[in-house]
Structure formats: C-alpha cells, structure tokens
Coordinates of C-alpha atoms in Angstrom, one line a residue:
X19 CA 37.9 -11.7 53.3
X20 CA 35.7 -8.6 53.9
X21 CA 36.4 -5.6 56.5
X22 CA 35.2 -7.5 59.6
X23 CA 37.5 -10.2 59.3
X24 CA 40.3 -8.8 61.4
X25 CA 37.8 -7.3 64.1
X26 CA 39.1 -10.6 66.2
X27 CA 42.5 -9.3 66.5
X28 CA 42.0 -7.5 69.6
X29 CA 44.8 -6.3 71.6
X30 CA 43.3 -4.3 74.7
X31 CA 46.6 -5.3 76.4
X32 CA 48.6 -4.0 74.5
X33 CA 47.1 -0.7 73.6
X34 CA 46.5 -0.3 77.6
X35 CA 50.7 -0.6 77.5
X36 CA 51.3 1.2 74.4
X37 CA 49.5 3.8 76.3
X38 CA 51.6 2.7 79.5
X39 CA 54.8 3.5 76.8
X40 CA 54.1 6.6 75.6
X41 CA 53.3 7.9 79.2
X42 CA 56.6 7.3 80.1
X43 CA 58.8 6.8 76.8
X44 CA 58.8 9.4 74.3
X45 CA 57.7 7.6 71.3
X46 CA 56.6 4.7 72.7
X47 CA 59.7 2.9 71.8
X48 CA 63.4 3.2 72.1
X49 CA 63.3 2.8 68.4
X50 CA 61.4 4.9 66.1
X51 CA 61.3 2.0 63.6
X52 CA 59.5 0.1 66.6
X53 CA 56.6 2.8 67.4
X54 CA 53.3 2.1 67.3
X55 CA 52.8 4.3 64.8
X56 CA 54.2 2.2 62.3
X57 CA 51.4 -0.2 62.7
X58 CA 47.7 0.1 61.8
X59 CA 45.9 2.0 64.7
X60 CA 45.5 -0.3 67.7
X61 CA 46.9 -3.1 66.1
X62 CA 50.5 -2.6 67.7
X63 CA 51.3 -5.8 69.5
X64 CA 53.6 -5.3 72.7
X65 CA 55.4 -7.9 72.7
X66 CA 55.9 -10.8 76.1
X67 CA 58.3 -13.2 74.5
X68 CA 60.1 -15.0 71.8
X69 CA 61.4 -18.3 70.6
X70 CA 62.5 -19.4 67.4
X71 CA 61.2 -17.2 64.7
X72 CA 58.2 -16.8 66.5
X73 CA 56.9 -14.1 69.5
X74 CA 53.9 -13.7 71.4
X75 CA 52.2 -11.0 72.5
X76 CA 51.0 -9.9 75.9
X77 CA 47.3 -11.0 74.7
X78 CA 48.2 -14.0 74.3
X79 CA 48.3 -13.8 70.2
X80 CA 51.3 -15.7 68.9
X81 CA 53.3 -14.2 65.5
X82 CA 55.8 -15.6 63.2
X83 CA 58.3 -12.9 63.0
X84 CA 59.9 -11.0 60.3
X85 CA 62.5 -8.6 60.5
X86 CA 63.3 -9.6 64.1
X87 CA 65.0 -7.0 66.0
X88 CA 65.5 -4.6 63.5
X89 CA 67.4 -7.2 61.5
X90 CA 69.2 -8.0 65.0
X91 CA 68.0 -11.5 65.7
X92 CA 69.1 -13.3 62.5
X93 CA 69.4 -16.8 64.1
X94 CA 66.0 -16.9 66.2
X95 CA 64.9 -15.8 69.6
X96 CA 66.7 -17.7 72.5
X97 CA 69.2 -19.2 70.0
X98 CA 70.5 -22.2 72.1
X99 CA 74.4 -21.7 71.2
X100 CA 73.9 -18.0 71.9
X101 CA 71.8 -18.4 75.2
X102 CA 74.3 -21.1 76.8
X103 CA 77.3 -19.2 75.6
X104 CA 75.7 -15.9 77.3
X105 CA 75.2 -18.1 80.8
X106 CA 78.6 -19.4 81.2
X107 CA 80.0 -15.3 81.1
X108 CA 77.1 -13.9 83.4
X109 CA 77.9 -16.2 86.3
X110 CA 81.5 -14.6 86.1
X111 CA 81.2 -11.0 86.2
X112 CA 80.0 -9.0 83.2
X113 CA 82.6 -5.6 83.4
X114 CA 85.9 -4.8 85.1
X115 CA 88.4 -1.8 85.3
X116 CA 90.7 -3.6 83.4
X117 CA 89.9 -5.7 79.7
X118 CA 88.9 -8.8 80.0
X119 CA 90.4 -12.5 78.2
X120 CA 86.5 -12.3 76.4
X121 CA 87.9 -9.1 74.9
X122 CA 90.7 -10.6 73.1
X123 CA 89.2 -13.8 72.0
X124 CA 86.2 -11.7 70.8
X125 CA 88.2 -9.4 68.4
X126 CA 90.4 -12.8 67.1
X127 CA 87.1 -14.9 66.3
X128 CA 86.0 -11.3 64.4
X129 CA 88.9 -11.0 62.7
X130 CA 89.0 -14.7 61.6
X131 CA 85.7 -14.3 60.1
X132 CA 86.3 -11.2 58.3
X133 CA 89.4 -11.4 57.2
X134 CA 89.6 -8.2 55.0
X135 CA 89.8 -6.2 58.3
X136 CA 93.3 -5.7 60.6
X137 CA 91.7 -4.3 64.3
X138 CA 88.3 -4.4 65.4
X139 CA 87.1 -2.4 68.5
X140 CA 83.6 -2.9 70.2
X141 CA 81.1 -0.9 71.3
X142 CA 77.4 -1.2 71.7
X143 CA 75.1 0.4 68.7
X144 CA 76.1 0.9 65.1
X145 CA 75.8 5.0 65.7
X146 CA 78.7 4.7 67.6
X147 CA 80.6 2.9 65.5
X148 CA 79.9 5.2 62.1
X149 CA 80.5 8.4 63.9
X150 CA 83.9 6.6 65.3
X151 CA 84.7 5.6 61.3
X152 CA 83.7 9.3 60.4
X153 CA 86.1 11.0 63.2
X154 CA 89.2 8.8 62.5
X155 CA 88.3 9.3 58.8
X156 CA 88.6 13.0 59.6
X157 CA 91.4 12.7 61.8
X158 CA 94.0 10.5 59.5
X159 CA 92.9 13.2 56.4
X160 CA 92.7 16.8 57.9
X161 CA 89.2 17.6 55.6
X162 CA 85.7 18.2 57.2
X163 CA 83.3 16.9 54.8
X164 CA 81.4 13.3 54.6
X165 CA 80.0 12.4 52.1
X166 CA 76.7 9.7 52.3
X167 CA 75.4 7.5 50.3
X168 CA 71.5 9.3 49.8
X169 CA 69.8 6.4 48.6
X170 CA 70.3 4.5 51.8
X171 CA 68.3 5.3 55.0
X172 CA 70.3 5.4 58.0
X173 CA 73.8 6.3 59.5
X174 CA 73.7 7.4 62.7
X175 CA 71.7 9.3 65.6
X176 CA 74.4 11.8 65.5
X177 CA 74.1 15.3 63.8
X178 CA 76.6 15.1 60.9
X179 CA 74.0 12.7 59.9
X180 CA 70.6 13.3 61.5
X181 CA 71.0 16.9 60.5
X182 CA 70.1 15.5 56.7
X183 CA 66.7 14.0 57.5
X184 CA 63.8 15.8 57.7
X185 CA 64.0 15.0 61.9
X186 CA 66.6 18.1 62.3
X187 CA 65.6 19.6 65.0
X188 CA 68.1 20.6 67.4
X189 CA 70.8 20.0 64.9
X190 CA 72.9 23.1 64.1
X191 CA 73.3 24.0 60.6
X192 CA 76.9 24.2 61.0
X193 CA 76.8 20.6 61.5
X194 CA 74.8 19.5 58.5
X195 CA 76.5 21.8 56.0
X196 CA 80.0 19.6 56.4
X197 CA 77.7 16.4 55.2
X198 CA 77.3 15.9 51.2
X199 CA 75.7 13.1 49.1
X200 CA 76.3 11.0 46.6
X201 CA 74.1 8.5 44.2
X202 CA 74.5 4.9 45.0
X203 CA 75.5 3.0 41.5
X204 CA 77.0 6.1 40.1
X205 CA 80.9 6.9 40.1
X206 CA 80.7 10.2 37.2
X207 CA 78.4 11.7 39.9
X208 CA 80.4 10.4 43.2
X209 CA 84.0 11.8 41.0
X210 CA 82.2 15.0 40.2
X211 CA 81.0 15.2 43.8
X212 CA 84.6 14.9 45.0
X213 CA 86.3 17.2 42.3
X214 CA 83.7 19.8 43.4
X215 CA 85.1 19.4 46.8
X216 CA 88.9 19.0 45.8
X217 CA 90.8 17.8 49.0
X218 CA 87.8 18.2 51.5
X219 CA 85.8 15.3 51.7
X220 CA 87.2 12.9 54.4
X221 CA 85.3 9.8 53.4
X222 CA 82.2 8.2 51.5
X223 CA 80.4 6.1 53.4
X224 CA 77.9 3.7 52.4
X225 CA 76.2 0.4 52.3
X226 CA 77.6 -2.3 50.4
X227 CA 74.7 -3.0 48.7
X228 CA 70.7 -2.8 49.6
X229 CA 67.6 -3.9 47.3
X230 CA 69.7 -4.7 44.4
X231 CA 73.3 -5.5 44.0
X232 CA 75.9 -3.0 42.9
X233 CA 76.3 -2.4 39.5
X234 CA 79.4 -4.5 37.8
X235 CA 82.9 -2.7 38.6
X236 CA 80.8 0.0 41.2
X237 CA 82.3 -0.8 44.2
X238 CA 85.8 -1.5 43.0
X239 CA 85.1 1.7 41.2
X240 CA 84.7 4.0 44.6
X241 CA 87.9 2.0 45.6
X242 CA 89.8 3.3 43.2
X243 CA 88.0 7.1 43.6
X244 CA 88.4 6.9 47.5
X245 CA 92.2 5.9 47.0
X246 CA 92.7 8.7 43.9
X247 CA 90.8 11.8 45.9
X248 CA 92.7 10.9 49.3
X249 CA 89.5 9.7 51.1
X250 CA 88.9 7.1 53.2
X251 CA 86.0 4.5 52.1
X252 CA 83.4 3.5 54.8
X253 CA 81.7 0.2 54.5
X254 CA 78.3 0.4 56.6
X255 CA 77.7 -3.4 57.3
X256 CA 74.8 -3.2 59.8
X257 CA 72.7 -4.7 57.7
X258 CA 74.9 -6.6 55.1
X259 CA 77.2 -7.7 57.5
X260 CA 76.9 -11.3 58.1
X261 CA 73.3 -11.5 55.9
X262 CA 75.5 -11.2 52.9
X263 CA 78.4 -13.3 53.1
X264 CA 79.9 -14.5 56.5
X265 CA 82.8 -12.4 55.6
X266 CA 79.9 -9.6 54.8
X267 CA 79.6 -8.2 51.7
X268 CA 83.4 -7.3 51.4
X269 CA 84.1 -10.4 51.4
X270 CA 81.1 -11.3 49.1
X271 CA 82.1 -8.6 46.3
X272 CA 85.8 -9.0 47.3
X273 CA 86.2 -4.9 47.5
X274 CA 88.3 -4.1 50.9
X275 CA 87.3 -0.4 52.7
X276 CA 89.4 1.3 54.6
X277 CA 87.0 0.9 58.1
X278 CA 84.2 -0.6 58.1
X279 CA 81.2 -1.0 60.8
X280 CA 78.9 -4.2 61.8
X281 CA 76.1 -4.7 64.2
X282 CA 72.6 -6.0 64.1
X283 CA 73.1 -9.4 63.3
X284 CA 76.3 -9.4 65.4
X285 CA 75.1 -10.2 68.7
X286 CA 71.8 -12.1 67.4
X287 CA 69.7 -9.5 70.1
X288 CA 72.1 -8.6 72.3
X289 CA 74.3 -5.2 72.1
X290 CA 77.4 -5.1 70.2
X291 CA 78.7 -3.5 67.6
X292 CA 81.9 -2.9 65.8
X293 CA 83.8 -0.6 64.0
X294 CA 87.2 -2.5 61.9
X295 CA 89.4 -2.2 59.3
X296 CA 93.1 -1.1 58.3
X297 CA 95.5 -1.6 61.2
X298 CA 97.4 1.7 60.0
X299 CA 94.4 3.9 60.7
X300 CA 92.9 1.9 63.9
X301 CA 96.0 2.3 65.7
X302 CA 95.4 6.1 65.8
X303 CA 92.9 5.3 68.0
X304 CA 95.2 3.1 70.2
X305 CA 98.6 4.1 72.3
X306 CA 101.6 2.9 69.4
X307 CA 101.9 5.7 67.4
X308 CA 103.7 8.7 67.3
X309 CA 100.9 11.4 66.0
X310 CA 97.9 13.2 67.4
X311 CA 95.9 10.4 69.5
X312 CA 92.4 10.2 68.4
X313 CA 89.3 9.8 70.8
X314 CA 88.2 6.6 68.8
X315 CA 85.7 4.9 70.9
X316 CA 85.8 4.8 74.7
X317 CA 82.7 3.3 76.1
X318 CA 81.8 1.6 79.8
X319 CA 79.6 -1.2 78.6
X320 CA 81.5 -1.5 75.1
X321 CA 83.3 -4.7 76.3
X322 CA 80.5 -6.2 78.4
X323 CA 81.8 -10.0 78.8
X324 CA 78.0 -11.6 78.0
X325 CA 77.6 -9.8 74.6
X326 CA 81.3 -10.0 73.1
X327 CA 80.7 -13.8 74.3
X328 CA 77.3 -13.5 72.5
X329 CA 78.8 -12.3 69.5
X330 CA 81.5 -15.2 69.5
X331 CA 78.8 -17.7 69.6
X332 CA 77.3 -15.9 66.8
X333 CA 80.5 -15.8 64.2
X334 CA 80.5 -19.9 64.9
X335 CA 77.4 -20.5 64.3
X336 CA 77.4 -18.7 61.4
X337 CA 80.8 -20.5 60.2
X338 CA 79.9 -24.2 61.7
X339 CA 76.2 -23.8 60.5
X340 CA 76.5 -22.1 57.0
X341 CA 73.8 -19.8 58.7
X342 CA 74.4 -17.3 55.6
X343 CA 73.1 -20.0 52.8
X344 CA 70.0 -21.0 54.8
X345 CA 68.7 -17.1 55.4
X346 CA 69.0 -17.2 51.6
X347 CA 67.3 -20.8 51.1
X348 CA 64.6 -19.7 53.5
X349 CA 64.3 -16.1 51.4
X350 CA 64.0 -17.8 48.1
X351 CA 61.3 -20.0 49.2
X352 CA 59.7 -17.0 50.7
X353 CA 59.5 -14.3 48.1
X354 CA 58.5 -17.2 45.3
X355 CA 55.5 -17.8 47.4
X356 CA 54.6 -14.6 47.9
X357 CA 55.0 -13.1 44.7
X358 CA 53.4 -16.1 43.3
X359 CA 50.3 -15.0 45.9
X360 CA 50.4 -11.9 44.4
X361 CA 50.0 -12.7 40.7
X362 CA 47.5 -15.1 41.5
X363 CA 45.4 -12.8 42.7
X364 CA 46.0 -9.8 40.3
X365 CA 48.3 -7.4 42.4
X366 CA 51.9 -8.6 41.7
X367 CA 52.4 -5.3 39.8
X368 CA 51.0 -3.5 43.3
X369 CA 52.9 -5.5 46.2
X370 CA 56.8 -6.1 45.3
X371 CA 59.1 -8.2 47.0
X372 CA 62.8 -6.4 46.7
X373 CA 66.1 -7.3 48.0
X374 CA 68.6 -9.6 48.3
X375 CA 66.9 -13.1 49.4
X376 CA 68.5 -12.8 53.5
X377 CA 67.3 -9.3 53.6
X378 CA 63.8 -9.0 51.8
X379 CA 61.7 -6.0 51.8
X380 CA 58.1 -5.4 50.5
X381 CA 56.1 -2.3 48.6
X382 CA 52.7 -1.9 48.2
X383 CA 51.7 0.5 45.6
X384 CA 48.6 1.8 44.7
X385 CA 46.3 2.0 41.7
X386 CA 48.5 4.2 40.3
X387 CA 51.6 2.2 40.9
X388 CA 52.6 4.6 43.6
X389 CA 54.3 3.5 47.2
X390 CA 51.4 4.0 49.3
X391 CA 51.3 4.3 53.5
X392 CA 47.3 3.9 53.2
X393 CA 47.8 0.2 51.2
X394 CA 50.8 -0.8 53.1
X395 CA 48.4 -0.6 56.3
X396 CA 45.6 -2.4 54.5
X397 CA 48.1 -5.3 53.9
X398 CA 49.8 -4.6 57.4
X399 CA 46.2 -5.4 59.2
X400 CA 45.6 -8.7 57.2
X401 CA 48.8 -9.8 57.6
X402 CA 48.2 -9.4 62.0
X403 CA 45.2 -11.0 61.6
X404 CA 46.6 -14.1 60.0
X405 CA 49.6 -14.3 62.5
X406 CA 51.9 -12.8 60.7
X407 CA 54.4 -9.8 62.0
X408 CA 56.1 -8.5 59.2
X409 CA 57.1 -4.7 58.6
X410 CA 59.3 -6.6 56.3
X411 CA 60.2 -10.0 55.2
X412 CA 63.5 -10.2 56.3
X413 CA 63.9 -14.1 57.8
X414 CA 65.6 -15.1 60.5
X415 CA 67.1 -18.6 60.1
X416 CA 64.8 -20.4 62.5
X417 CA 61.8 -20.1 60.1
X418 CA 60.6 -23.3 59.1
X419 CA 59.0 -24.3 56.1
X420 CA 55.5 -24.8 57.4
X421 CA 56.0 -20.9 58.3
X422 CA 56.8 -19.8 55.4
X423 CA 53.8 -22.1 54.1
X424 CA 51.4 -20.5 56.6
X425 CA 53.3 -16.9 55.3
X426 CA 52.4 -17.2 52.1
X427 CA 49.0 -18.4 52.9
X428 CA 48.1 -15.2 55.1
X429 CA 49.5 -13.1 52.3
X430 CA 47.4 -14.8 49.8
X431 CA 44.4 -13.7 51.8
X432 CA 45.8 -10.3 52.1
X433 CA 46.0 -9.7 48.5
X434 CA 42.2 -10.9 47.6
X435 CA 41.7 -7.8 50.2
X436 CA 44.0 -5.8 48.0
X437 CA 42.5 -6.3 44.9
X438 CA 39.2 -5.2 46.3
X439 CA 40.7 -2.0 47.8
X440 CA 42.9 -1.3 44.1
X441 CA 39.3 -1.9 42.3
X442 CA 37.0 0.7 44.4
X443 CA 40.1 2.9 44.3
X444 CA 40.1 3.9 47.5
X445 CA 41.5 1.1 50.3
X446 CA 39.9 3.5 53.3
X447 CA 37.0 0.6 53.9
X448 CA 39.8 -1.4 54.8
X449 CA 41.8 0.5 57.0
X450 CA 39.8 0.8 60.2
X451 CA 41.9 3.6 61.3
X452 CA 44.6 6.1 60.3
X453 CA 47.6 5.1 57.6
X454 CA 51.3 3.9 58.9
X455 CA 53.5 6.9 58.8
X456 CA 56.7 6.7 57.6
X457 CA 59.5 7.0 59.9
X458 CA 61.4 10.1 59.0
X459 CA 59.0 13.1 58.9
X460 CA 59.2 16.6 60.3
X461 CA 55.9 16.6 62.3
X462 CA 54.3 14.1 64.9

C-alpha cells in the first residue's frame, strides 16, 4: 500500500458538516473525544446511522465500529431488547412531577446486579454522578480534599477535577488546590499521601482497574487505607462497570467501596447514569435521617422513563446473555489477530494492543519506541480506508467474526504502511495532512 491508496476515502459530505458543526458547535462535537481533530485531516466521518457494530457515514461509506459511543454502546447499535424495551415506555409518557413505577423497578434490577451496593440514584452523565460521590464524600467527613487517581484520564467536567488538566481555564485556583493525586498500584505512596494530609482528605477516587489489572492485595489494600484514614473510597465504574464483571469490577475483584458511579455501558447509547453504594451514606442524600440533608443529585431528566427502561433491558441482557464473557471472547480473538498482524510485519514492538480483552486500547510508537500522534494518524488513515473506525479497539458485542477477520486484515495492511514510515524515519509521506492531537492540551 503506497500514499495514494487512501485518496478514495473521500468524505466531502462530511467535511461540508464538520464545517456545518463547528459553525454552530464549539468543537465540533458535544464531546471532545469525538472532534474532528482526533482524526486525520478530512478524514472525520459524520456519522448517518448504526446497526449492529457497524455505522455508516453520511457519504455513504460503511465502518465496523470500535469504541462505540465512547464505550456507551457495548451491545450494538439498535440493540433489539433495548430498542423494544425503549418503545413500550415512550408511548406512555417519558417524565412526570411525581417518580414513576420505572423508577423503582429500575434501581431493584441495579441493585440485583450489583449486589455490593445498598441505594442507587440516577442521573444522566457520569460527571454528575462523581461530583455527587465527591460532595456526599465531603459531607459524611467534614474534610475538603479529594484525592484522584493520576494515572487515569477522566473524572468529571466539573472544576475540582478539570482544574487538574492542562484545559483549566476558567477554573479558580481555589478550586484545584483542594484536589491531590495519588499513583495507581501504589499504597506506600497513597498512605504517605494521606498522612501528609492527616484528617483532610475526604475520599480517593479511582478506577478499578484500566490497561492492566491491579496489583495482588492493591485494591483490598486502599480498603483497608480508606477505612484507617476516615475516607471514603470512590469506585469510578464508567468504564469497568459492566465490561468487567456484570457485577463490575467490585464484584470481579470482590473489593466493596463506599459509593461507587456507573454509566457508559449502562444505557447501551442512551443517557443514564448512576451513582450507588452504602445505604448509611446515600440516605444523607434522601429525607430519613436526622443530620444536615445533602444536595445529592436533583435532576429533571435524571429519571426519564425510556432510559431507566433502557438501562433495565440492558442489566438482562447482560445477565440472560452472559454479554460480559462474549465482549471478552470477541477481544481475545481481536487483539491475537492484530498483534499477530503486527509481528508479521515487523512492528509488534511499535503498535501495542493494551488492556483488558472487553476494553482494548492501541499505541503506536515510533522509531524510537515513543507514543507518537504523527504514527497514530498514519495508522488512523489506513485503518478509514479499509472500513475500519477505531480510535480504539474496544468491541461491542455485536461484532462478528468475519469483522474481526476483515479487522485484522485492514490492520495487516496498515502495518506494511508502518514499517515503511518506521524505516525512512519520518511517517510525514503518509500523513496527508496535520497529526491527531491529543485530547487534553492547553491551546486549540
């Protein structure tokens, strides 16, 4: 494959939109994860529709999908159980001034699935929900600080956390100066970070687990730190929620936190999220107790009667289906294939496949070994060309085999491209246009 072999992706559609968006959208996208400038230069498909694990876009160019949703559509687009189950609440009204019967049912199927939680509320994005944990964290202790995981990416859009990225503007010091960080994997570091802070920190809040799996006795080891410091332990299950375990990773790694928040994978695309855990501190946000009420989460569309029904038909499908084992058949399969592409054609040292097999990610690193934006586009742009849409390779169980097949095959061709790119030193032949940027960065 040589430079002109993805000049036939052409999307003049959908850089007429993307021009369309960022008229009108700041961004482009209501995500940054989702803006075009995450994608080679023009080759940002706007996307018409989705079925399966597959979406088209408005050109007319059809994609297997990976990563769907931000991680949000773990079953497939339209998922049948999820789409019927959707109907039968939308023809019956979708929000009322008093709770709903969905309401109820919602939070007993939750519970039932993850056991290792007493109350669940609902609202509609995962920011919500962390910045809820973090307030009733601070609440039930009386200390300021929280204390994040820095080794994993994402928290909130609010400013105790957004204050720490290098996308701080408009965020008050005083704000970020009550946030600290700890090392994943590392309790002498997480203790010291605690003792320096003696009776301050509110909570430590983290993912379960990410690209590798917690180190033997770590999580059970933060229990027992969280429980002797007085703070309350935060389980971020966005992402692991569901992908990991049905009972998410708590369940998985049998380690109970004291709250802990789910979404993505929740609603399979549509919005809901939720923030659970010990009875004793939820019901501060609720009317039976005697103390200081706590404004816990209060939302108009939080109990929206299509998306808790949504999220219902999810949690079966999951249970009934043993959805959990097949996104990790289906990521086995995958990431054999690719990295055996990769070795066959001399760059498995330069493009790594990392992660847990339901929630694979890729690297491409340069002739140095480096993580590289210029040779992540190179392999980006190959990948488009050969219907493939994968900012990662996170699968969605309504892959197929002959996908993953055809997957691997696009990647194949990718990497023959890589190892010319790795050999002149210099991929810039290959990139037709400026690098992918990362996400967080201070300038435009």
């Amino acid at each position: 494959m040589d430079t002109e072999d993805t000049e036939g992706l052409f999307l003049p559609r959908s850089r007429q939109a993307n021009e369309r968006l960022h008229a009108l959208i700041p961004g482009g996208a209501h995500t940054y994860a989702k803006g075009d400038d995450q994608y080679p230069e023009h080759l940002a498909p706007v996307i018409s529709h989705g079925r399966g694990a597959h979406v088209w876009d408005i050109d007319g160019n059809r994609y297997i999908e990976y990563g769907s949703g931000l991680r949000s559509v773990s079953l497939g687009h339209a998922h049948p159980r999820v789409i019927e189950a959707v109907r039968r609440e939308l023809d019956r009204g979708s929000n009322f001034v008093r709770p709903s019967i969905v309401e109820v049912e919602a939070a007993e199927r939750f519970l039932a699935t993850v056991p290792t939680a007493e109350m669940v509320k609902f609202a509609k994005n995962g920011s919500d929900a962390t910045t809820a944990a973090v307030r009733l964290a601070r609440a039930a202790t009386g200390r300021p600080r929280v204390a994040v995981c820095a080794d994993h990416p994402f928290f909130s859009v609010d400013d105790w956390f957004i204050g720490t990225t290098p996308m701080s503007a408009g965020v008050p010091a005083a704000s970020t100066e009550l946030t600290v960080a700890f090392p994943y994997g590392d309790l002498a570091a997480t203790e010291e970070l605690l003792t320096r802070y003696q009776d301050e920190v509110a909570c430590l809040i983290l993912e379960p687990a990410t690209h590798t799996e917690p180190p033997p006795g770590y999580l059970a080891g933060l229990r027992e730190l969280a429980d002797r410091h007085g703070c309350v332990l935060v389980f971020d299950e966005m992402i692991t929620g569901f992908r990991w375990s049905e009972a998410g990773a708590q369940g998985l790694y049998g380690v109970v936190p004291d709250l802990s928040t789910f979404g993505k994978a929740l609603g399979n695309g549509f919005a809901v999220s939720a923030l659970a855990g010990r009875r004793e501190l939820m019901e501060r946000g609720g009317l039976r107790h005697s103390g200081d009420r706590v404004f816990l989460l209060s939302t108009t569309h939080g109990a929206e009667t299509h998306s808790l029904a949504a999220a219902m038909a999810v949690l079966t499908t999951y249970v009934e289906e043993g959805v959990t084992a097949r996104l990790h058949a289906l990521g086995e399969r995958l990431a054999a294939g690719v990295r055996e592409a990769a070795a066959g054609m001399g760059v498995g040292d330069h493009i790594v496949v990392r992660g847990r097999a339901s929630n694979l990610v890729f690297a491409t690193l340069d002739e140095n070994r480096q993580p590289s934006q210029r040779y992540r586009t190179l392999f980006l742009r190959w990948l488009l060309a050969g219907g493939v849409l994968a900012p990662s390779f996170v699968v969605s169980s309504a892959l197929s085999d002959a996908d993953i097949d055809h997957t691997v095959e696009v990647v194949a061709q990718a990497c023959a491209v890589y190892r010319k790119a790795l050999d002149a030193a210099d991929p810039t032949p290959w990139l037709a246009g400026r690098p992918v940027k990362p996400v967080f960065r201070r300038l435009a």
